[in-house]
Coordinates of C-alpha atoms and ligand atoms in Angstrom, one line a residue:
M8 CA -0.4 5.7 -25.7
T9 CA 1.8 7.2 -23.0
I10 CA 0.9 8.4 -19.6
S11 CA 1.1 12.0 -20.8
E12 CA -1.6 11.2 -23.4
H13 CA -4.1 10.0 -20.8
D14 CA -6.5 12.5 -19.3
R15 CA -4.7 13.4 -16.1
L16 CA -6.0 14.6 -12.8
L17 CA -3.8 16.5 -10.4
I18 CA -4.2 16.2 -6.6
I19 CA -2.4 19.0 -4.8
D20 CA -1.4 17.7 -1.4
F21 CA -1.7 20.0 1.6
G22 CA -0.6 17.2 4.0
S23 CA -3.7 15.3 4.8
Q24 CA -3.2 11.8 6.3
V25 CA -5.8 10.5 3.7
T26 CA -4.6 12.1 0.5
Q27 CA -3.6 8.7 -0.9
L28 CA -7.2 7.5 -0.5
I29 CA -8.4 10.3 -2.9
A30 CA -6.0 8.8 -5.5
R31 CA -7.2 5.3 -4.9
R32 CA -10.9 6.4 -5.3
L33 CA -9.9 8.0 -8.6
R34 CA -7.9 5.0 -9.9
E35 CA -10.8 2.8 -9.1
L36 CA -12.7 5.0 -11.6
N37 CA -10.0 4.3 -14.2
V38 CA -8.8 7.9 -13.9
Y39 CA -5.1 8.6 -14.0
C40 CA -4.1 10.9 -11.2
E41 CA -0.9 12.0 -9.5
I42 CA -0.4 13.5 -6.0
H43 CA 2.1 16.4 -5.8
P44 CA 2.9 18.4 -2.7
F45 CA 1.7 22.0 -2.9
H46 CA 5.2 23.5 -2.7
L47 CA 6.3 21.7 -5.9
V48 CA 3.3 22.8 -7.9
D49 CA 4.1 26.1 -9.6
D50 CA 3.0 27.8 -12.9
G51 CA 5.5 25.9 -14.9
F52 CA 4.5 22.5 -13.4
L53 CA 0.8 23.2 -14.1
A54 CA 1.5 24.1 -17.7
E55 CA 3.5 20.9 -18.2
F56 CA 1.2 18.6 -16.3
A57 CA -1.9 20.1 -18.1
P58 CA -4.4 18.5 -15.7
K59 CA -8.0 18.0 -16.9
A60 CA -9.2 18.6 -13.4
V61 CA -7.6 19.4 -10.0
I62 CA -8.4 18.3 -6.4
F63 CA -7.1 20.2 -3.4
S64 CA -6.6 17.7 -0.5
G65 CA -7.2 18.3 3.1
G66 CA -4.4 19.2 5.5
P67 CA -3.5 20.0 9.1
S68 CA -2.6 23.6 8.5
S69 CA -4.6 26.8 9.0
V70 CA -4.8 29.4 6.3
F71 CA -3.9 31.9 9.0
A72 CA -0.5 30.3 9.8
A73 CA 2.6 32.1 8.5
G74 CA 3.6 30.4 5.2
A75 CA 0.3 28.5 5.1
P76 CA 0.2 26.0 2.2
M77 CA -1.3 27.6 -0.9
P78 CA -1.7 26.6 -4.5
P79 CA -0.4 28.9 -7.2
R80 CA -3.0 31.5 -8.2
S81 CA -2.8 30.4 -11.8
V82 CA -4.6 27.1 -10.9
F83 CA -7.9 29.0 -10.9
D84 CA -7.2 30.3 -14.4
L85 CA -6.6 26.9 -16.0
G86 CA -10.3 26.7 -16.9
V87 CA -10.6 23.2 -15.5
P88 CA -12.9 21.9 -12.7
I89 CA -11.5 22.0 -9.1
L90 CA -12.7 20.2 -6.1
G91 CA -11.5 21.4 -2.7
I92 CA -11.7 19.1 0.3
C93 CA -11.7 20.3 3.9
Y94 CA -8.5 22.5 4.1
G95 CA -8.8 22.5 0.3
Q96 CA -12.2 24.2 0.7
Q97 CA -10.8 26.8 3.0
V98 CA -7.9 27.5 0.7
M99 CA -10.3 27.9 -2.2
M100 CA -12.5 30.3 -0.3
H101 CA -9.5 32.2 1.0
C102 CA -8.0 32.6 -2.4
L103 CA -11.3 33.5 -4.2
G104 CA -12.6 36.2 -1.8
G105 CA -14.5 34.2 0.9
K106 CA -13.7 34.2 4.6
V107 CA -12.3 31.5 6.9
E108 CA -12.5 31.7 10.6
R109 CA -10.3 30.2 13.3
G110 CA -11.4 27.1 15.0
H111 CA -12.1 28.3 18.6
G112 CA -14.8 26.1 19.7
T113 CA -16.1 25.1 16.3
A114 CA -13.6 22.4 15.5
E115 CA -15.4 19.3 14.3
F116 CA -14.1 15.8 14.2
G117 CA -16.2 12.7 13.3
R118 CA -19.5 11.7 11.9
A119 CA -22.0 14.3 10.7
Y120 CA -25.0 14.4 8.5
V121 CA -25.5 16.7 5.6
T122 CA -28.8 17.7 4.2
P123 CA -29.4 19.3 0.8
T124 CA -30.6 22.8 -0.1
P125 CA -33.4 23.0 -2.6
T126 CA -31.2 23.5 -5.7
R127 CA -29.9 20.3 -7.4
L128 CA -26.2 20.0 -8.2
D129 CA -24.8 17.5 -10.8
I130 CA -21.9 16.5 -8.6
L131 CA -24.5 15.3 -6.1
D132 CA -26.2 12.8 -8.4
G133 CA -27.0 9.7 -6.4
W134 CA -26.8 11.6 -3.1
F135 CA -29.8 12.3 -0.8
E136 CA -31.9 9.7 -2.5
T137 CA -32.3 7.4 0.5
D138 CA -31.9 7.6 4.3
Q139 CA -34.3 10.4 4.8
D140 CA -32.6 12.8 2.5
R141 CA -29.4 13.0 4.4
E142 CA -25.9 11.6 3.9
Q143 CA -23.4 10.6 6.5
V144 CA -20.0 12.3 6.1
W145 CA -16.8 12.5 8.0
M146 CA -15.6 15.9 9.3
S147 CA -12.2 16.7 10.5
H148 CA -11.4 20.3 10.6
G149 CA -10.3 23.1 13.0
D150 CA -11.0 26.3 11.1
H151 CA -14.1 26.7 9.1
V152 CA -15.5 28.8 6.2
S153 CA -17.6 31.7 7.5
E154 CA -18.4 33.4 4.2
I155 CA -18.3 31.8 0.8
A156 CA -16.5 33.4 -2.1
P157 CA -18.5 35.4 -4.8
G158 CA -20.0 33.1 -7.4
F159 CA -20.4 30.2 -4.9
E160 CA -23.7 28.8 -3.6
V161 CA -24.6 26.4 -0.9
Y162 CA -25.9 22.9 -1.8
G163 CA -25.6 21.1 1.5
T164 CA -25.5 21.9 5.2
S165 CA -24.9 20.1 8.4
P166 CA -25.8 21.4 11.9
N167 CA -22.2 22.6 12.5
A168 CA -21.2 23.3 8.9
P169 CA -23.6 25.7 7.1
F170 CA -21.2 25.5 4.1
A171 CA -20.8 21.7 4.0
I172 CA -21.2 21.6 0.2
T173 CA -20.6 24.7 -2.0
A174 CA -20.0 25.2 -5.7
D175 CA -19.5 27.8 -8.3
T176 CA -21.1 25.9 -11.2
T177 CA -20.1 28.6 -13.8
R178 CA -16.4 28.0 -13.2
G179 CA -16.8 24.3 -12.2
F180 CA -15.4 24.9 -8.7
F181 CA -16.7 22.6 -5.9
A182 CA -15.7 22.7 -2.3
V183 CA -16.8 20.4 0.6
Q184 CA -16.0 20.7 4.2
F185 CA -15.9 16.9 4.8
H186 CA -13.7 14.0 3.5
P187 CA -15.6 12.1 0.8
E188 CA -12.6 9.7 0.3
V189 CA -12.8 8.0 3.7
H190 CA -14.8 4.9 4.5
H191 CA -17.0 6.9 7.0
T192 CA -18.5 8.9 4.1
P193 CA -20.2 5.8 2.7
N194 CA -21.5 7.5 -0.5
G195 CA -18.3 9.5 -1.0
A196 CA -17.1 7.5 -4.1
K197 CA -20.2 8.7 -5.9
L198 CA -19.0 12.3 -5.5
Y199 CA -15.7 11.6 -7.1
E200 CA -17.5 9.6 -9.9
N201 CA -19.7 12.6 -10.6
F202 CA -16.8 15.0 -10.5
V203 CA -14.7 13.2 -13.0
R204 CA -17.7 12.6 -15.3
L205 CA -18.4 16.4 -15.2
A206 CA -14.8 17.0 -16.0
G207 CA -15.0 14.8 -19.0
F208 CA -12.6 12.0 -18.1
K209 CA -12.9 9.0 -20.4
G210 CA -11.9 6.4 -17.8
D211 CA -9.1 5.1 -20.1
W212 CA -6.7 4.1 -17.3
T213 CA -6.9 0.3 -17.3
M214 CA -4.2 -2.3 -16.6
G215 CA -4.6 -3.6 -20.1
A216 CA -3.6 -0.3 -21.5
Y217 CA -0.9 0.2 -18.8
R218 CA 0.7 -3.1 -19.8
E219 CA 1.3 -2.0 -23.4
E220 CA 2.5 1.5 -22.3
A221 CA 4.8 0.1 -19.7
I222 CA 6.4 -2.3 -22.1
A223 CA 7.1 0.5 -24.6
R224 CA 8.6 2.6 -21.9
I225 CA 10.8 -0.2 -20.6
R226 CA 12.1 -0.8 -24.1
A227 CA 12.8 2.8 -24.6
Q228 CA 14.7 3.1 -21.3
V229 CA 16.7 -0.1 -21.5
G230 CA 17.6 -0.2 -25.2
D231 CA 19.9 -3.2 -25.6
G232 CA 21.2 -2.9 -22.0
R233 CA 21.1 -5.7 -19.4
V234 CA 18.8 -5.7 -16.5
I235 CA 19.0 -7.6 -13.3
C236 CA 16.2 -8.1 -10.8
A237 CA 16.1 -9.4 -7.2
L238 CA 13.2 -11.7 -7.3
S239 CA 11.8 -12.4 -3.8
G240 CA 8.6 -14.3 -4.7
G241 CA 6.5 -11.4 -3.5
V242 CA 3.8 -9.9 -5.7
D243 CA 5.7 -6.7 -6.5
S244 CA 9.0 -8.1 -7.7
S245 CA 7.2 -10.9 -9.5
V246 CA 5.0 -8.7 -11.5
A247 CA 7.9 -6.3 -12.3
A248 CA 10.0 -9.3 -13.5
V249 CA 7.3 -10.7 -15.7
L250 CA 6.5 -7.3 -17.2
I251 CA 10.1 -6.5 -17.9
H252 CA 10.7 -10.0 -19.3
E253 CA 7.7 -9.4 -21.7
A254 CA 9.4 -6.2 -22.8
I255 CA 13.0 -7.2 -23.3
G256 CA 13.1 -11.0 -23.0
D257 CA 16.4 -12.5 -22.0
Q258 CA 18.1 -9.1 -21.5
L259 CA 16.6 -9.6 -18.0
T260 CA 18.2 -12.0 -15.5
C261 CA 16.5 -12.6 -12.1
V262 CA 18.3 -13.6 -9.0
Y263 CA 16.4 -15.4 -6.3
V264 CA 18.5 -15.2 -3.1
D265 CA 17.5 -18.1 -0.8
H266 CA 18.6 -17.0 2.6
G267 CA 17.4 -20.2 4.3
L268 CA 14.6 -18.2 6.0
M269 CA 11.8 -19.0 3.5
R270 CA 8.7 -20.9 4.4
K271 CA 8.1 -24.6 3.7
D272 CA 8.6 -25.5 0.0
E273 CA 8.5 -21.8 -0.9
S274 CA 11.8 -21.5 -2.8
E275 CA 10.9 -24.5 -5.0
Q276 CA 7.5 -23.1 -5.7
V277 CA 8.7 -19.7 -6.7
V278 CA 11.7 -20.8 -8.7
G279 CA 9.6 -23.6 -10.3
M280 CA 6.8 -21.2 -11.4
F281 CA 9.2 -18.7 -13.0
R282 CA 11.2 -21.3 -14.8
E283 CA 8.3 -23.4 -16.0
H284 CA 5.7 -20.8 -16.9
Y285 CA 7.7 -17.9 -17.8
N286 CA 10.9 -19.4 -19.1
L287 CA 12.7 -16.5 -17.4
P288 CA 16.5 -16.6 -16.9
L289 CA 16.7 -17.1 -13.2
I290 CA 19.6 -17.8 -10.8
H291 CA 18.6 -19.7 -7.7
A292 CA 21.3 -18.7 -5.3
D293 CA 21.2 -21.0 -2.3
E294 CA 23.1 -19.0 0.3
S295 CA 21.4 -20.4 3.3
D296 CA 24.6 -21.6 4.9
L297 CA 26.1 -18.1 4.7
F298 CA 23.1 -16.4 6.2
L299 CA 22.4 -18.9 8.9
G300 CA 26.1 -19.0 9.8
K301 CA 26.3 -15.2 10.2
L302 CA 23.1 -15.2 12.2
E303 CA 24.3 -17.8 14.7
G304 CA 24.1 -16.6 18.3
V305 CA 22.4 -13.3 17.2
S306 CA 19.2 -12.5 19.0
D307 CA 18.8 -8.7 18.8
P308 CA 16.1 -7.9 16.2
E309 CA 17.8 -4.9 14.7
A310 CA 21.1 -6.8 14.5
K311 CA 19.4 -9.6 12.6
R312 CA 17.8 -7.2 10.2
K313 CA 21.1 -5.4 9.5
I314 CA 23.0 -8.7 9.0
I315 CA 20.4 -10.0 6.6
G316 CA 20.1 -6.7 4.7
G317 CA 23.9 -6.4 4.4
L318 CA 24.5 -10.0 3.3
F319 CA 21.7 -9.8 0.8
I320 CA 23.4 -6.9 -1.0
E321 CA 26.7 -8.7 -0.9
V322 CA 25.3 -11.9 -2.3
F323 CA 23.2 -10.2 -5.0
E324 CA 26.3 -8.2 -6.1
K325 CA 28.4 -11.3 -6.3
H326 CA 25.8 -13.1 -8.6
A327 CA 25.3 -10.0 -10.7
K328 CA 29.1 -9.8 -11.3
E329 CA 29.1 -13.5 -12.2
I330 CA 26.8 -12.9 -15.1
G331 CA 28.9 -10.1 -16.3
G332 CA 27.1 -7.2 -14.5
A333 CA 24.2 -5.2 -15.6
D334 CA 23.3 -1.7 -16.6
F335 CA 20.0 -1.6 -14.8
L336 CA 18.5 -2.8 -11.6
A337 CA 14.8 -3.6 -11.6
Q338 CA 12.7 -2.8 -8.5
G339 CA 9.1 -3.3 -7.7
T340 CA 8.7 0.2 -6.2
L341 CA 5.1 1.2 -5.8
Y342 CA 3.4 4.6 -5.9
P343 CA 2.9 4.8 -2.2
D344 CA 6.7 4.6 -1.7
V345 CA 7.1 7.3 -4.3
I346 CA 4.6 9.6 -2.6
E347 CA 6.2 8.9 0.8
S348 CA 9.6 10.0 -0.4
V349 CA 8.3 13.4 -1.7
S350 CA 5.5 14.1 0.8
F351 CA 6.0 17.5 2.4
S352 CA 5.2 16.1 5.8
G353 CA 8.1 13.7 5.4
G354 CA 8.2 10.0 6.3
P355 CA 7.9 8.5 9.8
S356 CA 10.2 10.3 12.3
V357 CA 11.1 7.2 14.3
T358 CA 12.6 4.1 12.8
I359 CA 10.7 1.2 14.3
K360 CA 12.3 -1.4 12.2
S361 CA 15.0 -1.1 9.5
H362 CA 13.4 -2.6 6.5
H363 CA 15.2 -4.8 4.2
N364 CA 15.8 -3.8 0.6
V365 CA 18.5 -3.5 -2.0
G366 CA 19.2 0.1 -1.1
G367 CA 22.6 1.4 -2.0
L368 CA 23.2 -1.2 -4.7
P369 CA 22.5 0.9 -7.8
E370 CA 25.2 3.5 -6.7
R371 CA 27.7 0.8 -5.7
M372 CA 27.3 -1.0 -9.0
N373 CA 26.7 2.0 -11.1
M374 CA 23.3 0.8 -12.3
Q375 CA 20.2 2.8 -13.2
L376 CA 16.8 1.9 -11.8
V377 CA 14.0 0.4 -13.8
E378 CA 10.8 0.7 -11.8
P379 CA 7.8 -0.1 -14.0
L380 CA 5.3 -0.1 -11.1
R381 CA 6.1 3.4 -9.8
E382 CA 2.7 4.7 -10.8
L383 CA 0.7 1.9 -9.3
F384 CA -1.1 1.1 -6.1
K385 CA -1.0 -2.4 -4.7
D386 CA -4.4 -3.4 -6.0
E387 CA -3.4 -2.2 -9.4
V388 CA -0.2 -4.3 -9.3
R389 CA -2.4 -7.3 -8.6
A390 CA -4.7 -6.4 -11.5
L391 CA -1.6 -6.1 -13.7
G392 CA -0.3 -9.4 -12.5
R393 CA -3.6 -11.1 -13.5
E394 CA -3.4 -9.3 -16.9
L395 CA 0.1 -10.9 -17.3
G396 CA -1.3 -14.3 -16.5
L397 CA 0.2 -14.8 -13.0
P398 CA -2.1 -17.3 -11.2
D399 CA -4.6 -15.9 -8.7
S400 CA -3.2 -18.1 -5.9
F401 CA 0.1 -16.3 -6.4
I402 CA -1.2 -12.8 -6.7
G403 CA -3.4 -13.2 -3.6
R404 CA -0.5 -14.3 -1.4
H405 CA -0.1 -12.7 2.0
P406 CA 2.9 -10.3 2.2
F407 CA 6.1 -11.9 3.4
P408 CA 8.9 -9.8 4.9
G409 CA 12.3 -9.6 3.3
P410 CA 14.1 -11.0 6.4
G411 CA 11.7 -13.9 6.3
L412 CA 11.4 -16.3 9.2
A413 CA 14.2 -14.6 11.0
I414 CA 11.8 -12.1 12.4
R415 CA 9.3 -14.8 13.4
C416 CA 11.8 -16.5 15.5
P417 CA 12.4 -14.2 18.5
G418 CA 15.8 -14.8 20.2
E419 CA 18.5 -16.9 18.7
I420 CA 17.8 -18.5 15.3
T421 CA 18.7 -22.2 14.9
R422 CA 18.0 -24.7 12.1
E423 CA 16.0 -26.8 14.5
K424 CA 13.7 -23.9 15.4
L425 CA 13.3 -22.9 11.7
D426 CA 12.3 -26.4 10.7
I427 CA 9.7 -26.6 13.5
L428 CA 8.4 -23.1 12.6
R429 CA 8.1 -24.1 8.9
E430 CA 6.0 -27.2 9.7
A431 CA 3.7 -25.3 12.2
D432 CA 3.2 -22.5 9.7
A433 CA 2.3 -24.9 7.0
V434 CA -0.4 -26.5 9.2
Y435 CA -1.8 -23.1 10.2
I436 CA -2.0 -21.8 6.7
D437 CA -3.6 -25.1 5.6
Q438 CA -6.2 -24.7 8.3
I439 CA -6.9 -21.1 7.2
R440 CA -7.3 -22.3 3.5
K441 CA -9.5 -25.2 4.5
H442 CA -11.8 -22.8 6.3
D443 CA -11.8 -20.5 3.4
L444 CA -10.5 -17.6 5.4
Y445 CA -7.2 -16.9 3.6
D446 CA -8.5 -14.0 1.4
E447 CA -10.2 -12.3 4.4
I448 CA -6.9 -12.0 6.2
W449 CA -4.1 -9.6 5.4
Q450 CA -1.4 -11.8 6.8
A451 CA -1.2 -14.9 8.9
F452 CA 1.8 -16.8 10.2
V453 CA 3.3 -18.6 13.2
A454 CA 6.1 -17.2 15.4
I455 CA 8.1 -19.7 17.4
L456 CA 8.7 -18.5 20.9
P457 CA 12.1 -18.7 22.7
V458 CA 10.7 -20.7 25.6
R459 CA 10.1 -24.4 26.2
T460 CA 7.1 -25.4 28.2
V461 CA 6.0 -28.6 30.0
G462 CA 3.3 -30.7 28.5
V463 CA 1.9 -34.2 28.7
M464 CA 1.3 -36.4 25.6
G465 CA 0.1 -39.9 26.0
D466 CA 1.6 -41.0 29.2
G467 CA 4.8 -39.0 28.8
R468 CA 6.1 -35.6 29.8
T469 CA 7.1 -33.2 27.0
Y470 CA 9.3 -30.2 27.2
D471 CA 9.0 -28.4 23.9
F472 CA 8.6 -25.0 22.3
A473 CA 5.6 -22.8 22.5
C474 CA 4.4 -20.9 19.4
A475 CA 2.1 -18.0 18.7
L476 CA -0.4 -17.8 15.9
R477 CA -0.8 -14.4 14.3
A478 CA -3.5 -13.3 11.9
V479 CA -4.4 -9.7 11.1
T480 CA -6.7 -7.7 8.9
S481 CA -5.3 -4.5 7.5
V482 CA -5.6 -2.2 4.5
D483 CA -2.0 -1.3 4.0
G484 CA 0.0 -2.9 6.8
M485 CA 0.3 0.5 8.6
T486 CA -2.4 -0.4 11.1
A487 CA -3.9 -3.8 11.8
D488 CA -6.5 -5.6 13.9
Y489 CA -6.2 -9.2 15.0
Y490 CA -8.5 -11.6 13.2
P491 CA -11.5 -12.8 15.2
F492 CA -11.2 -16.5 14.6
S493 CA -13.8 -18.7 16.3
H494 CA -12.8 -20.7 19.4
E495 CA -13.5 -23.9 17.4
F496 CA -11.0 -22.9 14.7
L497 CA -8.3 -22.0 17.2
G498 CA -8.9 -25.2 19.2
E499 CA -8.8 -27.4 16.1
T500 CA -5.6 -25.6 14.8
A501 CA -3.8 -25.9 18.1
T502 CA -4.7 -29.7 18.3
R503 CA -3.4 -30.2 14.7
I504 CA -0.1 -28.3 15.3
I505 CA 0.6 -30.2 18.5
N506 CA -0.2 -33.5 17.0
E507 CA 1.5 -33.0 13.6
V508 CA 4.5 -30.9 14.5
P509 CA 7.1 -32.5 16.7
G510 CA 8.8 -29.9 18.9
I511 CA 5.8 -27.8 19.7
N512 CA 3.6 -28.6 22.7
R513 CA 1.8 -25.3 23.3
V514 CA -0.1 -22.9 21.0
T515 CA -1.2 -19.3 21.8
Y516 CA -3.1 -16.8 19.8
D517 CA -1.7 -13.2 19.5
I518 CA -4.5 -10.7 20.0
T519 CA -2.5 -7.5 19.8
S520 CA -3.5 -4.9 17.3
K521 CA -1.1 -2.5 15.5
P522 CA -0.5 -0.1 17.1
P523 CA 0.6 -0.7 19.8
G524 CA 2.0 -4.0 18.5
T525 CA 3.5 -4.5 15.1
I526 CA 2.4 -7.2 12.7
E527 CA 5.7 -9.2 12.8
W528 CA 7.1 -10.1 16.2
E529 CA 10.5 -8.4 15.5
Ligands
LIG843 P1 5.3 -4.5 10.9 O1 5.8 -5.7 11.5 O2 6.2 -3.3 10.9 O3 5.1 -4.9 9.4 O4 3.9 -4.1 11.4 C1 4.3 -4.2 8.4 C2 4.3 -4.9 7.1 O5 5.6 -4.9 6.6 C3 6.1 -6.2 6.5 N1 7.6 -6.1 6.8 C4 8.6 -6.1 5.9 N2 8.5 -6.2 4.6 N3 10.9 -6.1 4.6 C5 9.7 -6.2 3.9 O6 9.7 -6.4 2.7 C6 11.0 -6.0 5.9 O7 12.1 -5.9 6.4 C7 9.8 -6.0 6.6 N4 9.5 -5.9 7.9 C8 8.1 -6.0 8.1 C9 5.3 -7.1 7.4 O8 5.4 -8.4 7.1 C10 4.0 -6.4 7.3 O9 3.3 -6.8 6.1

């Protein structure tokens, strides 16, 4: 089976911050869906995509604005169910003969409670059964619907939203004023479940099926060409490599660039696992002298990132040439990166940090890209990794940034500091594992600070480095909260680090959230 043979749901994106969450809710239901910005969806696209159902996302616009985002009219003639959310509801009413009014004083942001009208609606199965017949929902809208379109009826109201839930059951059009995809609409997933059931989805999008399909696609794309992959030891590049290897065997070569900025024993573990368990052709390029040499005396964070990014490409290219070049470059690009690059609202406007990747290489070396994870979200990549037999301990690993320990060592990087940092980090992670907290935390690490402080150990004075422990919870790394360790845990960890790691005599805990901080220190 190919993706085009699966039942497909189309999400038309009108620019909501949470459109990706709609897709995630659907993927959790084993429904294949794609997000496309409204301006790229025209009649031809609809005919080719042939969705089995359509969802209109929310969005920041007003239907009154000049050039307001609209779907093509033909979407209403496809004969498939449509669900409009927030701005999507307003668009639906606007297009089908209802009325929308400007916000003026009726804008609504935050928690609200919806109660049902007497008539039952299939899409609301499982709603209004508990909690005194009302459901908590999340509202976030400026304009509002003041008159519903002909054929629609009201099935739920809230004090400020008389048309909170509306539907034209004959045509299978549903429209809600609130956001069922967010956490603050606790029963929202049920609404999506009912919608896809009513639309007749089989729920055939599983990682087992995906594995087979992806393998067939890789074989078709690559033929007897050669593929090269930069293996970082992270989940994405690892899953991509194992999948491609399963598809084309030794036509794939992986290059693991050791920049000397990895954690304790990390390189040996990564390389060992791929060599032993997967028998995958792998070059272990130890380039630590080169990287650490070029980083000597550099303390500016952006300068560090640029040096590492540039060297990485150089080194990777050198090793690729040594094995006689390749026709394809494999990358672990995920669906959120794909959406970001086509989103009509565009990416972030300010560069906070220049991220490290192998950008520019495919053009320089005249290679095409193989990106077998382009349709997947991170949790799906993990599920695929399990399907491919990667150990859970590996799949559940915290993210580790491309520039490695360089950005956890503010100020000048020295081998001495890196060695101390590796030891302290190993003790900290050991503590977290021993207390069974690893899986609750998105990312945890130590940063070594560019200051020495005075301490006393035994009868002697010490003058050693201070370090900061960092641990955050997060859904996607975009925002984060510091992890609320107990004081006992922090005290025990500080004692262990100071006793077990020569070179550190002071431990602090970083309690900054993101924003305003970032997760990494640089
Ligand atoms: P920040 O520090 O920006 O990090 O809050 C957000 C997430 O991204 C990771 N990160 C990187 N990952 N290359 C990567 O592959 C990079 O250059 C890079 N910089 C930060 C960071 O570890 C966190 O998970």
